[in-house]
Short mmCIF file of C-alpha atoms in Angstrom, two decimals:
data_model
loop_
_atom_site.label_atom_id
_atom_site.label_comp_id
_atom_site.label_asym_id
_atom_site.label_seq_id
_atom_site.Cartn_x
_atom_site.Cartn_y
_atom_site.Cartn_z
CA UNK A 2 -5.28 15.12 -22.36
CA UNK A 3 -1.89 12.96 -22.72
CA UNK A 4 -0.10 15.90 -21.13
CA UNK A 5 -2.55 15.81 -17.53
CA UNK A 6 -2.31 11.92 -17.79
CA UNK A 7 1.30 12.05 -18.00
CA UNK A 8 1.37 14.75 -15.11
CA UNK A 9 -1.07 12.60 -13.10
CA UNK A 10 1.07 9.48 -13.50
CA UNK A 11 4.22 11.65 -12.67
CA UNK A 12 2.52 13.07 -9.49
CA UNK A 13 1.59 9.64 -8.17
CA UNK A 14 5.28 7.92 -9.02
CA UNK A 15 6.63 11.19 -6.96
CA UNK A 16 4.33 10.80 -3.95
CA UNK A 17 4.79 6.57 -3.98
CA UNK A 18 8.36 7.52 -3.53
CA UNK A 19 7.70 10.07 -0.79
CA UNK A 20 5.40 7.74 0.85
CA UNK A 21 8.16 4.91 0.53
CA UNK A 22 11.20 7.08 1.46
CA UNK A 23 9.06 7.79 5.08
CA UNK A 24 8.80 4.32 5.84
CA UNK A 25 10.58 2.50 8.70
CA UNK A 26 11.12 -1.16 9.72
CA UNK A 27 11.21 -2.63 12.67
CA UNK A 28 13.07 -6.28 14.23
CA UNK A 29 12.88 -7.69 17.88
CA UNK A 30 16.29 -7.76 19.90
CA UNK A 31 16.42 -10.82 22.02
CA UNK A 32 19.16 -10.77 25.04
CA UNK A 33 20.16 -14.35 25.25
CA UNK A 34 20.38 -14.19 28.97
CA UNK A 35 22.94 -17.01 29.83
CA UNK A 36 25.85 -15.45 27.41
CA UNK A 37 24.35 -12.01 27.15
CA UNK A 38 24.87 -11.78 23.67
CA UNK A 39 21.76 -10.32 21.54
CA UNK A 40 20.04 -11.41 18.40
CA UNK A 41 17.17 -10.69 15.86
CA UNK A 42 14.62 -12.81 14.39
CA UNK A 43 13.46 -12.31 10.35
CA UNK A 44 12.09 -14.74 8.21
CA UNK A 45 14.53 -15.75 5.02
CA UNK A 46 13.48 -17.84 1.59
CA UNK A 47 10.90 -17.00 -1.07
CA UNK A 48 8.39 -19.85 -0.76
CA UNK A 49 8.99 -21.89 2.60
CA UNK A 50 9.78 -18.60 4.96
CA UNK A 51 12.53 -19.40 7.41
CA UNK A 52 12.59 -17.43 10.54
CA UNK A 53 16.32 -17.36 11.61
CA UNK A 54 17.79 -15.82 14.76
CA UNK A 55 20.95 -14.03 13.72
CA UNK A 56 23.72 -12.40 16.25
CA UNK A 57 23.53 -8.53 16.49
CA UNK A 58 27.42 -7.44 15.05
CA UNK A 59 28.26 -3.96 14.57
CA UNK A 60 31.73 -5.22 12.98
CA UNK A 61 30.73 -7.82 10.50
CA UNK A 62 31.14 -6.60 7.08
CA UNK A 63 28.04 -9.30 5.42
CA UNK A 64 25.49 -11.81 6.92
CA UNK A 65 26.62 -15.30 7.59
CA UNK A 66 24.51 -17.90 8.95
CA UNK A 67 24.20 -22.37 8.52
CA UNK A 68 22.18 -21.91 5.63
CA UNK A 69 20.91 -25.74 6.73
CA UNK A 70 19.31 -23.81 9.80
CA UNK A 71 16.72 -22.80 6.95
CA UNK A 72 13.46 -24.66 5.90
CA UNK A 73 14.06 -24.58 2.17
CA UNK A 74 16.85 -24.03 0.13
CA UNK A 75 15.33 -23.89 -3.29
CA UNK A 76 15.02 -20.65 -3.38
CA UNK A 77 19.07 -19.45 -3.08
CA UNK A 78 20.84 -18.35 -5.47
CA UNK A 79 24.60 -18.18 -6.07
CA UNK A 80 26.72 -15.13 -6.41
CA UNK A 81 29.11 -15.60 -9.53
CA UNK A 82 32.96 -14.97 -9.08
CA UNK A 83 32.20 -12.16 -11.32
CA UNK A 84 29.74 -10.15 -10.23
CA UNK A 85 29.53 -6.50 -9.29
CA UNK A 86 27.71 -8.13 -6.04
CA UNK A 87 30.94 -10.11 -5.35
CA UNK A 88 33.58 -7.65 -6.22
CA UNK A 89 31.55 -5.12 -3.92
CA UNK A 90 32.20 -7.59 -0.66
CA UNK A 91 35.00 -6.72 1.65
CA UNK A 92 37.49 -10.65 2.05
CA UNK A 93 36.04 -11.71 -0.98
CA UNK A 94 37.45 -14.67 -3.04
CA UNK A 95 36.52 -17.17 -5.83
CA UNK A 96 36.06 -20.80 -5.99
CA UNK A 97 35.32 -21.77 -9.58
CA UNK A 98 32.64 -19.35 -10.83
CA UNK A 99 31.22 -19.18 -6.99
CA UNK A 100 31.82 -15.87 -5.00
CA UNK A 101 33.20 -16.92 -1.71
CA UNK A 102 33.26 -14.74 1.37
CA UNK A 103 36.30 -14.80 4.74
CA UNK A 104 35.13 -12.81 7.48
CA UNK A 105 36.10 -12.69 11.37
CA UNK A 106 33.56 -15.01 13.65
CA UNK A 107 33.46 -12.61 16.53
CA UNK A 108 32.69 -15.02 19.44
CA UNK A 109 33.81 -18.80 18.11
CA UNK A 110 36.82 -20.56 18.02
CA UNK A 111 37.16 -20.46 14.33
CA UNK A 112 38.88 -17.21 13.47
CA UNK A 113 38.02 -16.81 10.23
CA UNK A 114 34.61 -17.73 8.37
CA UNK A 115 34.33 -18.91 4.96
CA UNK A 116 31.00 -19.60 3.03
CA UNK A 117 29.81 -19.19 -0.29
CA UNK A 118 27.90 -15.68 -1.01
CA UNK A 119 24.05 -16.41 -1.74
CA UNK A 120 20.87 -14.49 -2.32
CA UNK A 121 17.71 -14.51 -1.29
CA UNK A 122 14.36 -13.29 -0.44
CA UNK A 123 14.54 -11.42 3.36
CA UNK A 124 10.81 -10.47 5.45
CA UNK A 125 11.28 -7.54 7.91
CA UNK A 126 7.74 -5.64 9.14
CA UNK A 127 7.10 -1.98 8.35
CA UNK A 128 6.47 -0.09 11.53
CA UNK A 129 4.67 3.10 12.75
CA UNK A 130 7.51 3.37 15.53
CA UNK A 131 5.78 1.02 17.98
CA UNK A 132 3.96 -1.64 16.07
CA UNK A 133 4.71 -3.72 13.80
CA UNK A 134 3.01 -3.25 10.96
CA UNK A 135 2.92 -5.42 7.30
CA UNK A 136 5.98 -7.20 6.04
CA UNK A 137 7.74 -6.33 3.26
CA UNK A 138 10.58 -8.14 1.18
CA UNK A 139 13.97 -7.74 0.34
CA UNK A 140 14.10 -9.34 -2.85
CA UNK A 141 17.85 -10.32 -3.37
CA UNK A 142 19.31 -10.07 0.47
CA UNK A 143 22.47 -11.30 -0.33
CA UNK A 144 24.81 -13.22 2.68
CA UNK A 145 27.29 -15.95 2.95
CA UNK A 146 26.49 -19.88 3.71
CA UNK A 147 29.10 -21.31 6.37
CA UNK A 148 29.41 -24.19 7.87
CA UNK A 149 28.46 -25.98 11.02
CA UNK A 150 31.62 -25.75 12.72
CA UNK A 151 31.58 -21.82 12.46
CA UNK A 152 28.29 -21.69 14.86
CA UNK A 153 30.72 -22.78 17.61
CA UNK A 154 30.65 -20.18 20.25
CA UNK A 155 27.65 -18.32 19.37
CA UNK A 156 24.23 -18.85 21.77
CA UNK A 157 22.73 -22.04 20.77
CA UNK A 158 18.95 -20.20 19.44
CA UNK A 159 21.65 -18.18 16.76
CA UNK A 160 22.11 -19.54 13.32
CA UNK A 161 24.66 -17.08 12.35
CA UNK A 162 25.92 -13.14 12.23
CA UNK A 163 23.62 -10.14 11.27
CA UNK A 164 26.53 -7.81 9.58
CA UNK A 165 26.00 -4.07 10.53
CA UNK A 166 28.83 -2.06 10.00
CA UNK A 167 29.24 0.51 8.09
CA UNK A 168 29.99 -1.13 4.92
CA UNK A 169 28.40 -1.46 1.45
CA UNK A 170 27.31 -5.09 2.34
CA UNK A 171 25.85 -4.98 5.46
CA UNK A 172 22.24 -6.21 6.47
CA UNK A 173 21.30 -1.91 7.18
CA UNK A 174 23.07 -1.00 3.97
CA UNK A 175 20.88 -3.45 1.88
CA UNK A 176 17.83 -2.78 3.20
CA UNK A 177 17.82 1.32 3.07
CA UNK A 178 19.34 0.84 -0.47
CA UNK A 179 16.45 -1.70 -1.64
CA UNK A 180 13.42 0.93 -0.13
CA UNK A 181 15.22 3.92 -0.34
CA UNK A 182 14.93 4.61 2.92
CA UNK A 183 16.96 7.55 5.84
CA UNK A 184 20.28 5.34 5.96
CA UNK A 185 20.23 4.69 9.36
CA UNK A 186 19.21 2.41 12.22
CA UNK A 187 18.59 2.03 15.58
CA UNK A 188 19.09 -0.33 18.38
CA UNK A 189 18.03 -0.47 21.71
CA UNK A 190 19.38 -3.19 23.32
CA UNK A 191 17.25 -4.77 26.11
CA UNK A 192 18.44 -5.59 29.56
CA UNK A 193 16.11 -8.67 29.66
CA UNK A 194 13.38 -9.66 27.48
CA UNK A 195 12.44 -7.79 23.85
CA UNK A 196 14.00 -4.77 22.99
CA UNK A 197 14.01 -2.86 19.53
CA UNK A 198 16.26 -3.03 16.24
CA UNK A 199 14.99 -0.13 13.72
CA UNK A 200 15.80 0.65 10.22
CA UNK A 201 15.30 4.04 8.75
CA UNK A 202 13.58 4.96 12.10
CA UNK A 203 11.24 7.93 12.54
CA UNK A 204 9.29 8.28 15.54
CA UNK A 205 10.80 5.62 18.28
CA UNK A 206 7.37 4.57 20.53
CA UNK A 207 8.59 3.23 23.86
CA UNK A 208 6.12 4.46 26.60
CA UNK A 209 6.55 7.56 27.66
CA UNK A 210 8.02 8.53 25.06
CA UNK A 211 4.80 7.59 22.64
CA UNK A 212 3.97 10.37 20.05
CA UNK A 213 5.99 13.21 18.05
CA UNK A 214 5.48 15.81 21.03
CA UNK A 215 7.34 13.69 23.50
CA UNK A 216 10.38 11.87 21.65
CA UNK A 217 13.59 10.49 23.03
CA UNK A 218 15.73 12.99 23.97
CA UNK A 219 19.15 12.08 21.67
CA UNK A 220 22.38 14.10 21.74
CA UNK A 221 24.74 13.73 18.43
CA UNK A 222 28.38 13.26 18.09
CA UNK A 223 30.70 12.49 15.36
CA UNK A 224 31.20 8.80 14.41
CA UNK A 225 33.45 7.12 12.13
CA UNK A 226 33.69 3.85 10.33
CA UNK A 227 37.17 1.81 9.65
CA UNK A 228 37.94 -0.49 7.04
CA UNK A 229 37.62 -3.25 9.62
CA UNK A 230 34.06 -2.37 9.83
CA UNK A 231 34.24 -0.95 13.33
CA UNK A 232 32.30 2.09 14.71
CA UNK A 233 34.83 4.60 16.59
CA UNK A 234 33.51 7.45 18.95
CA UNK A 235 36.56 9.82 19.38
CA UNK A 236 36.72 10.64 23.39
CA UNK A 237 38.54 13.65 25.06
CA UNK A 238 37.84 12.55 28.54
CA UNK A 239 37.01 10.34 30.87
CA UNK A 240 35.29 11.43 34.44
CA UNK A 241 33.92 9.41 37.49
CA UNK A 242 32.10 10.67 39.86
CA UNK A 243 32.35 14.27 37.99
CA UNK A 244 36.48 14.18 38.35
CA UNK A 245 38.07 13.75 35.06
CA UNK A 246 40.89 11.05 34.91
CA UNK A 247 44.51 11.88 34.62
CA UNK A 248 45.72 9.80 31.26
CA UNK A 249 48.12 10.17 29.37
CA UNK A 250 46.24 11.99 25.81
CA UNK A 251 47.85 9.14 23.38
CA UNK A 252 45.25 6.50 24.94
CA UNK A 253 42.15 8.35 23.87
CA UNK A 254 43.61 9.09 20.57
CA UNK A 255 42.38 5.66 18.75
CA UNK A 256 38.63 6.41 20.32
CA UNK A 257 36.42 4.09 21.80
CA UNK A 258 34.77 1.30 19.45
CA UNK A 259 30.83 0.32 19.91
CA UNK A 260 30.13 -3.31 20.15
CA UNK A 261 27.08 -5.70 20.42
CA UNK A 262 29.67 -8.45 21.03
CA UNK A 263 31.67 -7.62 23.70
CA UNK A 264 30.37 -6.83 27.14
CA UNK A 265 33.56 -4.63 28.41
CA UNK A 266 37.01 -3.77 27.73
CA UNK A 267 39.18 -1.57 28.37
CA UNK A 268 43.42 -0.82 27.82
CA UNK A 269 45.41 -1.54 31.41
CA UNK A 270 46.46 2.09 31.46
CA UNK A 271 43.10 3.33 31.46
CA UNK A 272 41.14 0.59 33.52
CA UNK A 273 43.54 1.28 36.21
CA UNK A 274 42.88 4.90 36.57
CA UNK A 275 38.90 4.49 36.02
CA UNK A 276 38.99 1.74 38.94
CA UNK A 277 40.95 3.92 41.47
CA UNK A 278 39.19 6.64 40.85
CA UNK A 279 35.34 4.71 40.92
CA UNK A 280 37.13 2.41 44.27
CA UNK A 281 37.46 5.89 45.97
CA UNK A 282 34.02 7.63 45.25
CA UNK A 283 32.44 4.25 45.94
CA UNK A 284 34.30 4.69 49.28
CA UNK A 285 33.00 8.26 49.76
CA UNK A 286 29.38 7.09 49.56
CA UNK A 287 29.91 4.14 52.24
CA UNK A 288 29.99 1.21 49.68
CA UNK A 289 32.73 -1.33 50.75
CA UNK A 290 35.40 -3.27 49.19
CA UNK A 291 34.95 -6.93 48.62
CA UNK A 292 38.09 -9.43 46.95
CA UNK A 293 37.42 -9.78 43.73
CA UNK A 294 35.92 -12.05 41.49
CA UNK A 295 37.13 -13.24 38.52
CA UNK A 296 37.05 -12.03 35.61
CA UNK A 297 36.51 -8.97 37.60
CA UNK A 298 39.34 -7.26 39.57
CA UNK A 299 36.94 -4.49 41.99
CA UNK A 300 34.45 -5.77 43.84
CA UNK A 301 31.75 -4.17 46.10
CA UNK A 302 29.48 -5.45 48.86
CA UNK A 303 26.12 -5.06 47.11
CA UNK A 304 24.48 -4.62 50.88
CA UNK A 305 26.72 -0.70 51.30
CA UNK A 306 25.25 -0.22 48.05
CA UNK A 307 21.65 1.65 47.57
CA UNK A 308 19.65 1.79 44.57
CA UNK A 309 17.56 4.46 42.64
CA UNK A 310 15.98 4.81 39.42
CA UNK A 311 19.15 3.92 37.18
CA UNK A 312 20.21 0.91 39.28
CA UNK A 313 22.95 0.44 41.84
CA UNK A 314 23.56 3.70 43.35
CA UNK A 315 27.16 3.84 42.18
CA UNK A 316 29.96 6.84 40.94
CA UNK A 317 28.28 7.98 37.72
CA UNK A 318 31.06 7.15 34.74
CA UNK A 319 31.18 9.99 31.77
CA UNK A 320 33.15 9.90 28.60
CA UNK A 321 33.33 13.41 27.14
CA UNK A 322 32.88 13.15 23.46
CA UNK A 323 32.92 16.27 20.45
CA UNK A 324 29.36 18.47 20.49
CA UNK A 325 28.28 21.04 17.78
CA UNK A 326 29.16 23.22 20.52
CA UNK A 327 32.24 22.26 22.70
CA UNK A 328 32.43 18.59 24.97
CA UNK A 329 29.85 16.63 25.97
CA UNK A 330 29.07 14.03 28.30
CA UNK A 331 27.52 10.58 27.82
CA UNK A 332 26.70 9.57 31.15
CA UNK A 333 26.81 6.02 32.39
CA UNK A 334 25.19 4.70 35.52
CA UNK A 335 24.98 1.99 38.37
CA UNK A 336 23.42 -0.27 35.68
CA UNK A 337 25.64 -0.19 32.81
CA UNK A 338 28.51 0.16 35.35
CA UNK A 339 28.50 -2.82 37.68
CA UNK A 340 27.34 -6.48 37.59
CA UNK A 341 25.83 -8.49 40.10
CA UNK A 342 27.59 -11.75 40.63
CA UNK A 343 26.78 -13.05 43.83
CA UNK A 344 24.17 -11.83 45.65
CA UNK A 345 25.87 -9.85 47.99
CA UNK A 346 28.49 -9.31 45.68
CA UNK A 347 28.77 -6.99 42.49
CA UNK A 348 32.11 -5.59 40.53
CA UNK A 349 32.73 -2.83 38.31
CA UNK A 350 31.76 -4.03 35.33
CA UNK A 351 34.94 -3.57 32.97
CA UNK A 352 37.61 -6.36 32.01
CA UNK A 353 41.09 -5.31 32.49
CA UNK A 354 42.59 -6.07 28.12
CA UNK A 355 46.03 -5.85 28.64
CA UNK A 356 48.64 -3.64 27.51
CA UNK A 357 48.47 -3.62 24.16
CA UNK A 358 44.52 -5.05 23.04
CA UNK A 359 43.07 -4.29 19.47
CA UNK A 360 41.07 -1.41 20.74
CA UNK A 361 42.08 0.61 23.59
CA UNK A 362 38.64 1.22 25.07
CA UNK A 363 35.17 -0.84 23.86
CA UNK A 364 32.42 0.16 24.75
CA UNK A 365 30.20 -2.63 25.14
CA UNK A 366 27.06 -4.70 24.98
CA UNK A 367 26.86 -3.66 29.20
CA UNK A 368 27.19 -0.29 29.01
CA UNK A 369 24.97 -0.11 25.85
CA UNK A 370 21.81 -1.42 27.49
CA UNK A 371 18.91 0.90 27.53
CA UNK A 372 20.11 3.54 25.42
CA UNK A 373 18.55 3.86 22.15
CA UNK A 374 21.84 4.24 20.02
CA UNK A 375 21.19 5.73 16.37
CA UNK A 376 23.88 5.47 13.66
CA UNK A 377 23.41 7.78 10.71
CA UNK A 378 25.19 6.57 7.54
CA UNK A 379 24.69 9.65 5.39
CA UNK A 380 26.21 11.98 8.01
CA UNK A 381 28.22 9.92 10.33
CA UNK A 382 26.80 11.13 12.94
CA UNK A 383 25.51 8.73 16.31
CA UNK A 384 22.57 10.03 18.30
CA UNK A 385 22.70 8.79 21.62
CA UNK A 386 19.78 8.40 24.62
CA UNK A 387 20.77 9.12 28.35
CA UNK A 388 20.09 5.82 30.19
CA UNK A 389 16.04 5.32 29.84
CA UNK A 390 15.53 4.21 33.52
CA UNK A 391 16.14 8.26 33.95
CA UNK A 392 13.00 8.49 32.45
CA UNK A 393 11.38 5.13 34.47
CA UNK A 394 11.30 3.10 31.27
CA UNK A 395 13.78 1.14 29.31
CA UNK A 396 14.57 -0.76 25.71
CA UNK A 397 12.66 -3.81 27.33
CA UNK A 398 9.40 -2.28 27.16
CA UNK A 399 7.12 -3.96 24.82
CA UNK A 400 3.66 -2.89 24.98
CA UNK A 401 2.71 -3.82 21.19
CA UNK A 402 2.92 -7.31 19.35
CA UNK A 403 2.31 -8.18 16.57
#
């Protein structure tokens, strides 16, 4: 009888942990329409909950936020110089026995951000792919407390940084570690209102696209992570309007980095040929030339331009990226490719970096919008959406609340 009670108790353990390894979480992602910058909202602290909007970062290495933003501090606990938590945090440093963290503040004036490294209790909701669901806890979320003076820069609703890069530390990394979850998550970054931040993400419910039978189409291609915490895409080519660009091969050799932070970027070299090449086609389709406005450099009269489905009616932009089976093509179009910024005025919607910038090409927050992007730790692997207005929906769809 001790032998079926021990099975019994074995078989239940291994199913809980089946159960739990199938689950998936799910945030809001807030554009922050003035600065275009996006955030998520989770509540912090063990007894006074503390919802706190923190800035989406795919290059910050752990969490920082104003730790004053929250209701109730009784509940944190410090990080000892001496940890394994501490010695595990990319920039760390000591201050007596406190574990201290430096990291880059992506948007303020402050380069570099220094808080002491704190834990606490973090409430995300468990989701069935469109709902969400219960809420479940993090028990020891562990993040950095800076000061006022670092929030300089960011959207005024955002109390700090939401770290997901591919390190150790990150927010992702912490949370598939404490459920034992798919390491992976998912953004789909709204063009206005509420789009959709999963973790360990299954099905992905955005109407059509609303049961197992009819998922988002996704395409895979090699990813890798730096030290600095970056994502890197590695691109062969470049195309507009279905003509490939003439570059020279060393520019496309560092890759293009993701980011939720910046909107667009790209090296002189390579801005110059995409913006001859786009300035032509547009030309070929009757769209007119317009002086430019700043920060942009080619600008369009939005009344030559028609629209469709995905936008502006605009040269489609491709980057041709490594497949399991030769190149292919991530397609951009009108709406991840131009900006309105008059009303009968809209530009191509990349910034002109300079010579020499920190990353040759970024891929940003702009062209990023309504694609459901999903970064796979365990294989390093990103699965990629075409533009969901093909489809006549987008990452702002929100038919459930909660």
């Amino acid at each position: 009888m001790g032998s079926l009670t021990r099975l019994i108790v074995f078989l239940s353990i291994f199913a809980a942990i089946t159960l739990k390894s199938n689950s998936e979480y799910l945030l809001p992602i807030t554009k922050h329409e003035p600065t275009n910058q996006f955030y998520t909202t989770f509540n912090i602290g063990s007894s006074t909950k503390s919802p706190v909007n923190l800035l989406l970062d795919l290059g910050t290495n752990l969490t920082w936020l104003n730790c004053r933003k929250l209701k109730s501090l009784s509940s944190l606990r410090l990080v000892t110089c001496q940890s394994s938590t501490c010695k595990s945090i990319p920039g760390n440093g000591c201050e007596g026995k406190s574990c201290l963290y430096k990291q880059q503040n992506p948007l303020g004036q402050n380069p570099v951000v220094t808080g002491r490294v704190v834990q606490d209790r973090a409430s995300i909701s468990t989701t069935d792919g469109g709902k969400f669901l219960s809420q479940v806890s993090v028990p020891r979320f562990t993040f950095s407390c800076a000061g006022e003076k670092t929030l300089e820069g960011l959207p005024p609703p955002v109390a700090g940084v939401l770290a997901l890069s591919p390190g150790s530390s990150s927010f992702t990394k912490q949370v598939t570690s404490a459920f034992n979850v798919i390491p992976k998550f998912s953004l789909c970054l709204p063009s206005s209102g509420t789009g959709r931040f999963y973790i360990a993400g299954i099905h992905y419910f955005i109407p059509p696209f609303n049961d197992s039978s009819s998922s988002i189409p996704m395409t895979l291609t090699p990813i890798r992570g730096t030290d600095s915490g970056d994502y890197l895409i590695l691109v062969q080519s470049i195309y507009v309007g279905g003509t490939p660009l003439k570059l020279n091969p060393d520019l496309l050799n560092g890759g293009a980095k993701l980011s939720t932070v910046v909107h667009y970027v790209l090296q002189t070299d390579i801005y110059n040929a995409l913006a001859q090449s786009f300035t032509l086609k547009a030309k070929a389709m009757g769209i007119s030339k317009v002086p430019s406005v700043a920060p942009f450099k080619h600008c369009f009269d939005a009344r030559t331009v028609e629209k469709n489905l995905t936008g502006p009616n605009v040269p489609v932009i491709e980057i041709g990226l490594p497949g399991r089976i030769g190149e292919l093509k991530w397609g951009f179009y009108g709406a991840n490719t131009v900006v309105k910024v008059k009303e009968t005025v809209m530009c191509l919607a990349f910034i002109d970096g300079g010579k020499k910038p920190e990353n040759l090409m970024v891929i940003g927050t702009h062209q990023l919008q309504d694609h459901m992007l999903e970064f796979d730790f365990s294989g390093t692997v990103l699965a990629f959406s075409e533009s969901l207005l093909l489809h006549n929906t987008s990452c702002s769809t929100w038919t459930s609340q909660k």
